[in-house]
Coordinates of C-alpha atoms in Angstrom, one line a residue:
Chain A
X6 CA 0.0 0.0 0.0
X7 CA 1.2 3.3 -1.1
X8 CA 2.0 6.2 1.8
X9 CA 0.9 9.6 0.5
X10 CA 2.2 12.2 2.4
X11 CA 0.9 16.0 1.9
X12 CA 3.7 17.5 1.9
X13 CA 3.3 21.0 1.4
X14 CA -0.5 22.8 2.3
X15 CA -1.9 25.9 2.6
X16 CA -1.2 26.3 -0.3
X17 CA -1.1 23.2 -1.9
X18 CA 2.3 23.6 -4.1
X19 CA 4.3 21.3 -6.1
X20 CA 7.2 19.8 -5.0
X21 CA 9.9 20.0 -7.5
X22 CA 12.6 18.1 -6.3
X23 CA 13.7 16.2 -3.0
X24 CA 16.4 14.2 -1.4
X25 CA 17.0 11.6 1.5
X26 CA 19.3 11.5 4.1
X27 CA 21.7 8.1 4.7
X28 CA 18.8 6.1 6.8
X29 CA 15.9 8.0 5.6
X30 CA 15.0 10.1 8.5
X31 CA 15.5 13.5 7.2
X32 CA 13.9 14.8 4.0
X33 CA 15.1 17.8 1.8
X34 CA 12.6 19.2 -0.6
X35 CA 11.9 22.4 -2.5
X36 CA 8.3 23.4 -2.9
X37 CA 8.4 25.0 -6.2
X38 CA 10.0 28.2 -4.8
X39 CA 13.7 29.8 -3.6
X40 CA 13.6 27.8 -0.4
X41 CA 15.2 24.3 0.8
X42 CA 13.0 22.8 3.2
X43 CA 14.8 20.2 5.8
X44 CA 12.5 17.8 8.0
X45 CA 12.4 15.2 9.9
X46 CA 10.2 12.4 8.1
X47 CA 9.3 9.0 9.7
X48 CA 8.9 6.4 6.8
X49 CA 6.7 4.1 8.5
X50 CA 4.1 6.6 9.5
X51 CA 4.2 9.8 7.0
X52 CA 4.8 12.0 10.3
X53 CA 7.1 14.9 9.4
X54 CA 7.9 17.9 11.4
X55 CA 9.9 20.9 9.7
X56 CA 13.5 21.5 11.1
X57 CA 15.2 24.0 8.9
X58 CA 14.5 26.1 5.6
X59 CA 17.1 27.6 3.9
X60 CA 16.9 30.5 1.6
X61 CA 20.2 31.4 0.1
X62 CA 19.2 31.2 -3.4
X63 CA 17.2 33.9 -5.1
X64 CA 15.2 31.9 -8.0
X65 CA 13.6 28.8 -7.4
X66 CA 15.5 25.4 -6.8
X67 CA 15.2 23.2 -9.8
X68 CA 17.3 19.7 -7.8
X69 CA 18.5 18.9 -4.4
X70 CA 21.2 16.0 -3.7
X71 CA 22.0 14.6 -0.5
X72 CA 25.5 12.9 0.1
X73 CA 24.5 10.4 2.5
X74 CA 28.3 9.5 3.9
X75 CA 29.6 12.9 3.9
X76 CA 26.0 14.1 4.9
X77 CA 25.9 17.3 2.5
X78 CA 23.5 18.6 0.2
X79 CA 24.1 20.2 -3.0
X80 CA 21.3 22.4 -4.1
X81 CA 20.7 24.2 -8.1
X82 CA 18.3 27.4 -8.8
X83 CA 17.6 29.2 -11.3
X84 CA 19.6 31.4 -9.9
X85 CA 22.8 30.0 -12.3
X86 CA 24.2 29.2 -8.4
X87 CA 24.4 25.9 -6.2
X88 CA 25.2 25.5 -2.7
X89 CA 26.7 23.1 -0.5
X90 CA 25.4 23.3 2.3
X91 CA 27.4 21.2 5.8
X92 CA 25.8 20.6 9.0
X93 CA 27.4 21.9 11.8
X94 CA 25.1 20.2 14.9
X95 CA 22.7 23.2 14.9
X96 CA 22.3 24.6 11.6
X97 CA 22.9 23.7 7.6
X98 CA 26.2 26.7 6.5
X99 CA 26.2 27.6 2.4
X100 CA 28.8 27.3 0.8
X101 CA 29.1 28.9 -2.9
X102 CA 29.9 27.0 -5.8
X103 CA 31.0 29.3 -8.8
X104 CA 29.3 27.0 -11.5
X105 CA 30.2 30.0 -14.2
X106 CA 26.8 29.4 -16.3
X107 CA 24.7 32.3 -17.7
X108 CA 21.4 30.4 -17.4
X109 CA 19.4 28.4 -15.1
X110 CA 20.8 25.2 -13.2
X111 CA 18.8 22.1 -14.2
X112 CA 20.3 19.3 -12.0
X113 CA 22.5 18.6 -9.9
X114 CA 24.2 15.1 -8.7
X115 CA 26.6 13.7 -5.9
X116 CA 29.1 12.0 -7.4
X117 CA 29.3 8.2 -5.8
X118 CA 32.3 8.9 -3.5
X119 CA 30.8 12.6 -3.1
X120 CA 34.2 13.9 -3.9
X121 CA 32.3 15.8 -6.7
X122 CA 29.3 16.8 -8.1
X123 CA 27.7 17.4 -12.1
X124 CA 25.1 20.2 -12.2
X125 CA 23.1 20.2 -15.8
X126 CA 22.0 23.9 -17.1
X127 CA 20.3 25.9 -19.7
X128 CA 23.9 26.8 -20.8
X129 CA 24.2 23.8 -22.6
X130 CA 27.0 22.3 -20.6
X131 CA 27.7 20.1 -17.7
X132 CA 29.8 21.9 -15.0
X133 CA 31.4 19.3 -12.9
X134 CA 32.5 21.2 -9.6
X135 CA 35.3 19.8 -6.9
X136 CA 36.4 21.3 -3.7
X137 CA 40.1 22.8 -4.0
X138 CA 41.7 22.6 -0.4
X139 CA 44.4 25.4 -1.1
X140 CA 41.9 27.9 -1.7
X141 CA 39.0 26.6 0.4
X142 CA 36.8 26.6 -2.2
X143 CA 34.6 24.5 -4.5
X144 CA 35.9 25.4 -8.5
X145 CA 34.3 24.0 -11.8
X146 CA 34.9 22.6 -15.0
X147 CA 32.8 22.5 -17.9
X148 CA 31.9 19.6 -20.1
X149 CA 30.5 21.0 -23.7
X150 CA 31.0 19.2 -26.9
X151 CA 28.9 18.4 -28.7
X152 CA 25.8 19.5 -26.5
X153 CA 23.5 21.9 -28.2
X154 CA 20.5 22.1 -25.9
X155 CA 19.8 22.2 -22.0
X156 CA 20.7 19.6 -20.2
X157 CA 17.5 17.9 -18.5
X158 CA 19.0 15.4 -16.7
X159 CA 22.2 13.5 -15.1
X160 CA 23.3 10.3 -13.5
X161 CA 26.8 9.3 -12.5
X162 CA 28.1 5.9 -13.7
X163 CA 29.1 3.6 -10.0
X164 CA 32.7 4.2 -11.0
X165 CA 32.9 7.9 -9.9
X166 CA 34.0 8.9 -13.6
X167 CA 31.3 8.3 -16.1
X168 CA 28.1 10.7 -16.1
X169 CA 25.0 10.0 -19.0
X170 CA 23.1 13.4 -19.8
X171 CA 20.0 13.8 -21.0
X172 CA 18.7 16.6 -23.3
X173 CA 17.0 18.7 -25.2
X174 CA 18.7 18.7 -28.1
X175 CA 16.9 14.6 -28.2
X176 CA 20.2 13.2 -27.3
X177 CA 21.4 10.9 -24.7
X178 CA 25.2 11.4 -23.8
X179 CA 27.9 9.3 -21.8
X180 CA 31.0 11.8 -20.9
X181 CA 33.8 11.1 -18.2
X182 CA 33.8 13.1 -15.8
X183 CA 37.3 12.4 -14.5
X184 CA 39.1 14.9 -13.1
X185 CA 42.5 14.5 -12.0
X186 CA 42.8 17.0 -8.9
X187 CA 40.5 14.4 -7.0
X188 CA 40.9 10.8 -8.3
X189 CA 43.4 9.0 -7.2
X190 CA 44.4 6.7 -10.2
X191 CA 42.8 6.6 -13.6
X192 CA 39.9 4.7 -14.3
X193 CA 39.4 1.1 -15.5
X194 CA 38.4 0.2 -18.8
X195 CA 34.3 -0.3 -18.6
X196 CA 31.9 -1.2 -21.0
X197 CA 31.3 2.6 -22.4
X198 CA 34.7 2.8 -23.3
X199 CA 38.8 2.9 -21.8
X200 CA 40.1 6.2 -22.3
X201 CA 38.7 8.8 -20.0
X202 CA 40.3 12.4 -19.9
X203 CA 37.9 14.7 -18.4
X204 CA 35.1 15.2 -20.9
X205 CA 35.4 12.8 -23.5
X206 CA 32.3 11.9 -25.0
X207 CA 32.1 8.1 -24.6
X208 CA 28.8 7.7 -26.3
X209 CA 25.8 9.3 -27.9
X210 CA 22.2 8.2 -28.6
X211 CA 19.3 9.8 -30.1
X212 CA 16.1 8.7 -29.5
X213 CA 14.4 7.7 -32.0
X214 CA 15.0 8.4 -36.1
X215 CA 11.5 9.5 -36.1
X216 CA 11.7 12.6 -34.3
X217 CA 12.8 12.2 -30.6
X218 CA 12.1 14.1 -27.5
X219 CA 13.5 16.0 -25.3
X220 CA 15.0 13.3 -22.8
X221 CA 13.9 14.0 -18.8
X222 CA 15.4 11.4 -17.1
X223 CA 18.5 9.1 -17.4
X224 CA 19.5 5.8 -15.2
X225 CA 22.0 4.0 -14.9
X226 CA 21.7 0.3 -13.7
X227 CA 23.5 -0.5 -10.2
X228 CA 26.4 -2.1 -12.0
X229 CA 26.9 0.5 -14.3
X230 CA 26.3 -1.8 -17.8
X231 CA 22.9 -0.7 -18.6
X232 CA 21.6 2.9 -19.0
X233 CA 17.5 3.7 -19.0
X234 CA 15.8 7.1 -20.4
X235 CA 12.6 8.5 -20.8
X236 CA 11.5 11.0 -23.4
X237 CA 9.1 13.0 -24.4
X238 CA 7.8 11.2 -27.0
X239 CA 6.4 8.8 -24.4
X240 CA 9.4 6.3 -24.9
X241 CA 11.2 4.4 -22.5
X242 CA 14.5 3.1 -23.3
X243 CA 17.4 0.9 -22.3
X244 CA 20.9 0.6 -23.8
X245 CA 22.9 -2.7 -22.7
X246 CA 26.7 -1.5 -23.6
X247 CA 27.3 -5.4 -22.8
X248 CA 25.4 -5.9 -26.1
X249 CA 27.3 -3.9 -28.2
X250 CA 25.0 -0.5 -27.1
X251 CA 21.7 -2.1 -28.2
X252 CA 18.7 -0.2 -27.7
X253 CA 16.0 -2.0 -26.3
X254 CA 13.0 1.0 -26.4
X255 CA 9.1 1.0 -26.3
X256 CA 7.2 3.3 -27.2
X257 CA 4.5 3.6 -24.7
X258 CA 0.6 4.6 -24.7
X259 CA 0.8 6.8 -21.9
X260 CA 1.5 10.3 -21.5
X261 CA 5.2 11.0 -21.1
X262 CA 7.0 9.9 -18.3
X263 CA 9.4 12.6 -16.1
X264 CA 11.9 10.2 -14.4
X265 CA 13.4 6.5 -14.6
X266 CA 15.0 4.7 -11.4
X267 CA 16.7 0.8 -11.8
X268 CA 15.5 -1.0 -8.6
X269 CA 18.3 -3.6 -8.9
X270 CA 20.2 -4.6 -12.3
X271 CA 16.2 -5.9 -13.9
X272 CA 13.6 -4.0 -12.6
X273 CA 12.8 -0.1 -13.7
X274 CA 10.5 1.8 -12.6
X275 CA 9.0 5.4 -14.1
X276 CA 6.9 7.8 -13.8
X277 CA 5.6 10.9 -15.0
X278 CA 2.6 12.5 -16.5
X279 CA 0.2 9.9 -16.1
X280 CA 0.2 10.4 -12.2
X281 CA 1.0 7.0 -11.6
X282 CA 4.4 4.8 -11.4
X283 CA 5.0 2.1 -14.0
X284 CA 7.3 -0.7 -13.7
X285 CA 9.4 -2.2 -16.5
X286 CA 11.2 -5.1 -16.3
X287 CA 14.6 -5.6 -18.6
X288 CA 15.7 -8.8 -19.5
X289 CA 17.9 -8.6 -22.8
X290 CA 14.7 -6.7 -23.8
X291 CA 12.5 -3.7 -22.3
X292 CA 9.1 -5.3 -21.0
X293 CA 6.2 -3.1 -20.0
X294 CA 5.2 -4.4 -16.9
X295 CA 2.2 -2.8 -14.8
X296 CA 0.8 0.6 -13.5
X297 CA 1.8 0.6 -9.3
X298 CA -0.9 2.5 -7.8
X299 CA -4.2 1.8 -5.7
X300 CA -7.0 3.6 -6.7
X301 CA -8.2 5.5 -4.2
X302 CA -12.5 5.7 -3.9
X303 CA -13.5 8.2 -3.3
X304 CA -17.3 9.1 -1.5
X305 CA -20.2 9.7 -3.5
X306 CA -20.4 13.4 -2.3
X307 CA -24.0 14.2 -4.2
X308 CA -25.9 11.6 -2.1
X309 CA -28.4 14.8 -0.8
X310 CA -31.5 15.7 -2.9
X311 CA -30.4 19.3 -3.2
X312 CA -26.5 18.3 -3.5
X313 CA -28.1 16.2 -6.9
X314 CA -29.9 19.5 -8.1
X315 CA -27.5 21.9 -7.7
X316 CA -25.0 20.2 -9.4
X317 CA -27.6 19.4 -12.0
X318 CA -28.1 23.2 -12.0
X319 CA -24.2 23.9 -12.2
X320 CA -22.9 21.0 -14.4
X321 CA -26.0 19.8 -16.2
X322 CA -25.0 16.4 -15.0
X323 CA -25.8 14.4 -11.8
X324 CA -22.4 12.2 -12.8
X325 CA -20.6 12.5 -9.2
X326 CA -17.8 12.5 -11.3
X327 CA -17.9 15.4 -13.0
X328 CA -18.6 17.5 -9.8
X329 CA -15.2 16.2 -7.5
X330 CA -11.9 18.0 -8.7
X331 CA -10.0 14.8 -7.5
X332 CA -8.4 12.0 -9.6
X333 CA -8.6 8.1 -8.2
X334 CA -5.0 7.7 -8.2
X335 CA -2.6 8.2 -5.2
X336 CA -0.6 11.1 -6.9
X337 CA -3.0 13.9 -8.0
X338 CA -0.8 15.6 -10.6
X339 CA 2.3 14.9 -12.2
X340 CA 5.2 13.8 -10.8
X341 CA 8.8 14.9 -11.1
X342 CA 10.9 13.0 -8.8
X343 CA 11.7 9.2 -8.2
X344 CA 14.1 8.4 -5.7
X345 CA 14.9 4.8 -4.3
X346 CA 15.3 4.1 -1.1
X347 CA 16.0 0.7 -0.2
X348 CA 15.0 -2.7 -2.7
X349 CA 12.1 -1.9 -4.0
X350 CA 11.3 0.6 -2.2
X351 CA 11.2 4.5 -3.4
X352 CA 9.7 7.5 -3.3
X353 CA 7.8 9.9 -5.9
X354 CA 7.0 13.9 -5.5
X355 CA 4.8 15.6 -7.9
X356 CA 2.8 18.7 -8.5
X357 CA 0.6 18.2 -6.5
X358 CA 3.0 18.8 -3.1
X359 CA 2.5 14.6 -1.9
X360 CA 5.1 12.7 -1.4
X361 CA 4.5 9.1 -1.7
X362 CA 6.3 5.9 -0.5
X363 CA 5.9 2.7 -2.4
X364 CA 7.0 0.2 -0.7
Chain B
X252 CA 21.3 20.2 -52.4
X253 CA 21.6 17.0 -54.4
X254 CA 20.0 15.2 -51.9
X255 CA 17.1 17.2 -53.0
X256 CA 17.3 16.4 -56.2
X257 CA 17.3 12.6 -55.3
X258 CA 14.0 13.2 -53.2
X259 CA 12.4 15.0 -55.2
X260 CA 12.6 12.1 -57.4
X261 CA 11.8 9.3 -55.0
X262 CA 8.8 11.3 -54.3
X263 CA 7.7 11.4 -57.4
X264 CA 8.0 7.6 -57.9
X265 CA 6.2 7.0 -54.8
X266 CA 3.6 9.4 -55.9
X267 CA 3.0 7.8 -58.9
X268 CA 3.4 4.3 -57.2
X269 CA 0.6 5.4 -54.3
X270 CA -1.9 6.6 -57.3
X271 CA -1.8 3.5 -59.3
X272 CA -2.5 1.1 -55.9
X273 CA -5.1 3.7 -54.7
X274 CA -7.0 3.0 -58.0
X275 CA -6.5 -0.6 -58.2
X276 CA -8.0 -0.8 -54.3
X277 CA -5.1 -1.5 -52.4
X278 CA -5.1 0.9 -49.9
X279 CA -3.0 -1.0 -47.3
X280 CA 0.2 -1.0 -49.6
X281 CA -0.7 2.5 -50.9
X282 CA -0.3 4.1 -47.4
X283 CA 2.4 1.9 -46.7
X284 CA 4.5 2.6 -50.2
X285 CA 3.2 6.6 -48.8
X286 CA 4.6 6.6 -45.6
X287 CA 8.0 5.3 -46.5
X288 CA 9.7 8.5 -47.9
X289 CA 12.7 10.2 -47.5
X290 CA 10.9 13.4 -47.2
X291 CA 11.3 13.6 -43.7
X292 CA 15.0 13.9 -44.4
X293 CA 14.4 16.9 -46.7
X294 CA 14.6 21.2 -45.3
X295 CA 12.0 21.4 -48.5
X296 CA 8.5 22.1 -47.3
X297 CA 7.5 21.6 -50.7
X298 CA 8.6 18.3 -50.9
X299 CA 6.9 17.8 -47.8
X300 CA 3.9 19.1 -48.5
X301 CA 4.1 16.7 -51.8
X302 CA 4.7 13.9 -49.2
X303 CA 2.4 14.6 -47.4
X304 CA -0.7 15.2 -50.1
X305 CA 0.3 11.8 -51.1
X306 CA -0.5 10.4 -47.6
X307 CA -3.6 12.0 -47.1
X308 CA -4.9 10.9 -50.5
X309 CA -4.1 7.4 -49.5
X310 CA -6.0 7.5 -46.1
X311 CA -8.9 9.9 -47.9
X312 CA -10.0 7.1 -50.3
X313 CA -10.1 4.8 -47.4
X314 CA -13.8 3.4 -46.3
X315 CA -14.3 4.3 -42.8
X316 CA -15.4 0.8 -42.4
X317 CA -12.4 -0.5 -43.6
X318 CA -9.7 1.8 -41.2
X319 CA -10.0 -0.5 -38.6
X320 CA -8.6 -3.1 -40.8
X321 CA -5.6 -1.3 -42.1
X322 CA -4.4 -0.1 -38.8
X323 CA -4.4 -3.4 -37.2
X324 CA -2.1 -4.7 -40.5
X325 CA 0.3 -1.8 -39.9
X326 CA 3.1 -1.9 -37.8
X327 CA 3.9 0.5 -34.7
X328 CA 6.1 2.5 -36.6
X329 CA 3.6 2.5 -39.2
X330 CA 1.0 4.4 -37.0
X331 CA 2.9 6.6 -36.2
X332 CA 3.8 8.1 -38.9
X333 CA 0.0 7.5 -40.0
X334 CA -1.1 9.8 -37.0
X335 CA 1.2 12.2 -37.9
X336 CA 0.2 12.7 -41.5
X337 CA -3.5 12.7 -40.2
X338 CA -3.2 15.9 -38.2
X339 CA -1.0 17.5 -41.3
X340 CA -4.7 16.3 -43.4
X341 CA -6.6 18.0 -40.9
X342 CA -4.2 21.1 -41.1
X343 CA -5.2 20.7 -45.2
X344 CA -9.0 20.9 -44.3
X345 CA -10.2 18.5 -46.7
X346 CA -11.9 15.3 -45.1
X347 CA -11.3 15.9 -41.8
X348 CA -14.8 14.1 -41.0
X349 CA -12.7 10.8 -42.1
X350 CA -9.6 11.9 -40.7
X351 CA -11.3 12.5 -37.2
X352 CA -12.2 8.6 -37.8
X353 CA -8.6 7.6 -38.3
X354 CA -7.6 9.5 -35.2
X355 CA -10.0 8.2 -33.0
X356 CA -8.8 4.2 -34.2
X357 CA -5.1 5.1 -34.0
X358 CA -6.0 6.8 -30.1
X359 CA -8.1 3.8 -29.4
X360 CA -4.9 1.3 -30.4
X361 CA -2.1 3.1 -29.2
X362 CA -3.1 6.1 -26.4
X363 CA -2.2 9.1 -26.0
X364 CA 1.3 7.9 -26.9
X365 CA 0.7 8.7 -30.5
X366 CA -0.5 11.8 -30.3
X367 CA 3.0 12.9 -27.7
X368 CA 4.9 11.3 -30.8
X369 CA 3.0 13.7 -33.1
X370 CA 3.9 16.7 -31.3
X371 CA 7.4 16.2 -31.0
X372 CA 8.1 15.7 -34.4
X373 CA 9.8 18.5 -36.5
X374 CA 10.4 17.1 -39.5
X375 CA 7.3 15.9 -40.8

């Protein structure tokens, strides 16, 4: 059974982006505006209570990462700044990061090891920022051939190098990400490829000869050998680089899906515009498997005499239907986030300010 | 600019092609010999528009009882392209009772999908 949680009331706003701590017991989250909100969440129950918000940035915050070892959060606006924020044991300090974009921040992402982190932007490059001890400071550097378009969406490779972008130019992108002031040795040869300077392009994909969409969320599996992305054009679509970069894709019936998460190296789940998670499973082939969600009943609310008229008087119909504002799924709008927690378990935020746990 | 050229001509054999199964009753082949043109590939909107008149024609002298039938036989690809063409007919403003008829069995068969496909495409 799903848990919704309402996260954000009076007004009811959506919920943009959010991140867990290391044993899920603090939440980070953006509500649609300039702020970070912090709070304690208990998973079993939905209870939350606020601890912080933080309000550096001056536009709203399009992605928040959490490092769980190193417990800091990264957070994007678009505001062209991020901040890394560090707990001190009463309150979460900002800490710059010159990104040097001239448009919005996108996404951001921890890097495995959370010795670095990719932000996407509307500057059509990927600035990849590490902390430089001598000057006490967090300095970037920019990955940007042969992107044309914003960058929609990231996701680091489990060997602390490799990063996949999505975009809007349709194109799905592997680049390394390696940068020399912070690894200790150079990467191993993978799948994607052996040589890895600091923004090679190891790959490209487009996705689909047809036309293509813009591409809102890429995953890679937990070993690193597969990579999932959803487009716009409703698609969802796997690329095994153990199979000589096959893509496995499907074009779906639904309405496009925002985000894709692996819940081990077979199962994917999505979810998007449709309001509702879908689960996929990937066996040498993309399989559509099933909508996850529990319709929700709701109560005949015209069961009065002169409820019946007056919506017969305002709708012209009696259809209890077409008088409730509320959908029968769990989500009520869209939603923009998936995170996993643990197995099969994850999270999804939409636009309509819930958070929900599937377990 | 020589690819052009070479479409312009492929066009024109399809064209012709199309025409000649359209009047001997085979629409499944004609849409089919239709949709499969380099057009698409072309910065022409002439030779798009010619690609496209050729399409519509094909799915105009359909029956409506007989749309059903066609779009089961055609594959995914197929339809979408199909639905694509169908809103460029409608943008025409000939027929668009039939092509209303064709949009409705392509929605029923393959959701909303189609339609997200439709919109995201630039180059048809």
């Amino acid at each position: 059974m799903p848990l919704p949680v309402q996260l954000v009331s009076n007004p009811v706003l959506p919920v943009t982006c959010h991140a867990w701590n290391a044993d899920f017991t603090q939440l980070a989250f953006s509500p649609n505006n300039n702020e970070v909100h912090i709070v304690k969440f208990d998973i079993k129950t939905g209870a939350f209570t606020k601890l912080f918000v933080l309000t550096e940035h001056t536009h709203t915050v399009t992605a928040i990462d959490w490092a769980p070892k190193a417990n800091r959060i990264v957070s994007c606006a678009q505001d062209r700044n991020a901040y890394v924020w560090t707990y001190d044991g009463t309150k979460w300090n900002p800490t710059l990061v010159i990104l040097r974009i001239n448009r919005a921040a996108t996404c951001v992402r921890w890097s495995p090891n959370e010795d670095k982190f990719a932000t996407g932007s509307g500057s059509r490059l990927i600035s990849v920022s590490y902390f430089e001890k001598e000057n006490d400071w967090w300095v970037s550097k920019h990955i940007k051939k042969p992107i044309r378009s914003t960058i929609l969406s990231l996701h680091w490779h489990p060997n602390n190098v490799l990063i996949a972008a999505g975009s809007s130019d349709f194109k799905i992108r592997v680049f390394s990400g390696w940068v020399k002031e912070v690894e200790s040795k150079k990467p191993e040869a993978t799948v994607w490829g052996t040589k890895m300077p600091f923004g090679e392009l190891m790959a490209e994909f487009g996705t689909s000869e047809l036309g293509g969409g813009w591409v809102h969320g890429v995953a890679f599996s937990p070993s690193g050998n597969k990579l999932a992305y959803v487009a716009h054009d409703s698609s969802i679509a796997v690329i095994d680089a153990e199979n000589n970069k096959a893509i496995s894709s499907i074009a779906t019936k639904d309405l496009p899906y925002r985000c894709v998460a692996w819940l081990g190296e077979t199962n994917l789940v999505a979810a998007g515009h449709d309001y509702a998670p879908i689960s996929f499973t990937f066996n040498g082939s993309l399989v559509y498997g099933a909508k996850i969600d529990v319709p929700v009943k709701k109560e005949d609310k015209t069961a009065t005499a002169m409820a019946k008229f007056r919506t017969m008087d305002t709708k012209g119909t009696t259809d209890s239907t077409a008088v409730g504002v509320e959908v029968d799924s769990t989500h009520q709008n869209a939603i923009s986030e998936i995170r996993v927690l643990n197995g099969n378990t994850f999270s999804t935020v939409g636009n309509d300010g819930q958070l929900v746990i599937w377990p | 600019m020589a690819d052009e050229a070479e479409i312009s001509k492929s066009l024109n054999q399809i064209n012709t092609e199309s025409s000649s199964l359209i009047s001997r009753g085979d629409f499944l082949r004609a849409l089919q010999v239709a949709l499969n043109n380099p057009a698409k590939n072309s910065k022409n909107q002439e030779l798009k528009d010619l690609a496209a008149n050729t399409i519509v024609a094909a799915l105009s002298a359909v029956k409506e009882a007989d749309i059903q039938k066609i779009i089961d036989a055609l594959s995914q690809d197929e339809r979408t392209q199909t639905m694509k063409y169908v809103y460029r007919g409608m943008g025409f403003g000939q027929n668009c009772n039939l092509l209303l008829k064709w949009h409705q069995a392509l929605t029923d068969k393959d959701g909303v999908g189609v339609i997200m496909r439709t919109l995201v495409d630039t180059k048809v």
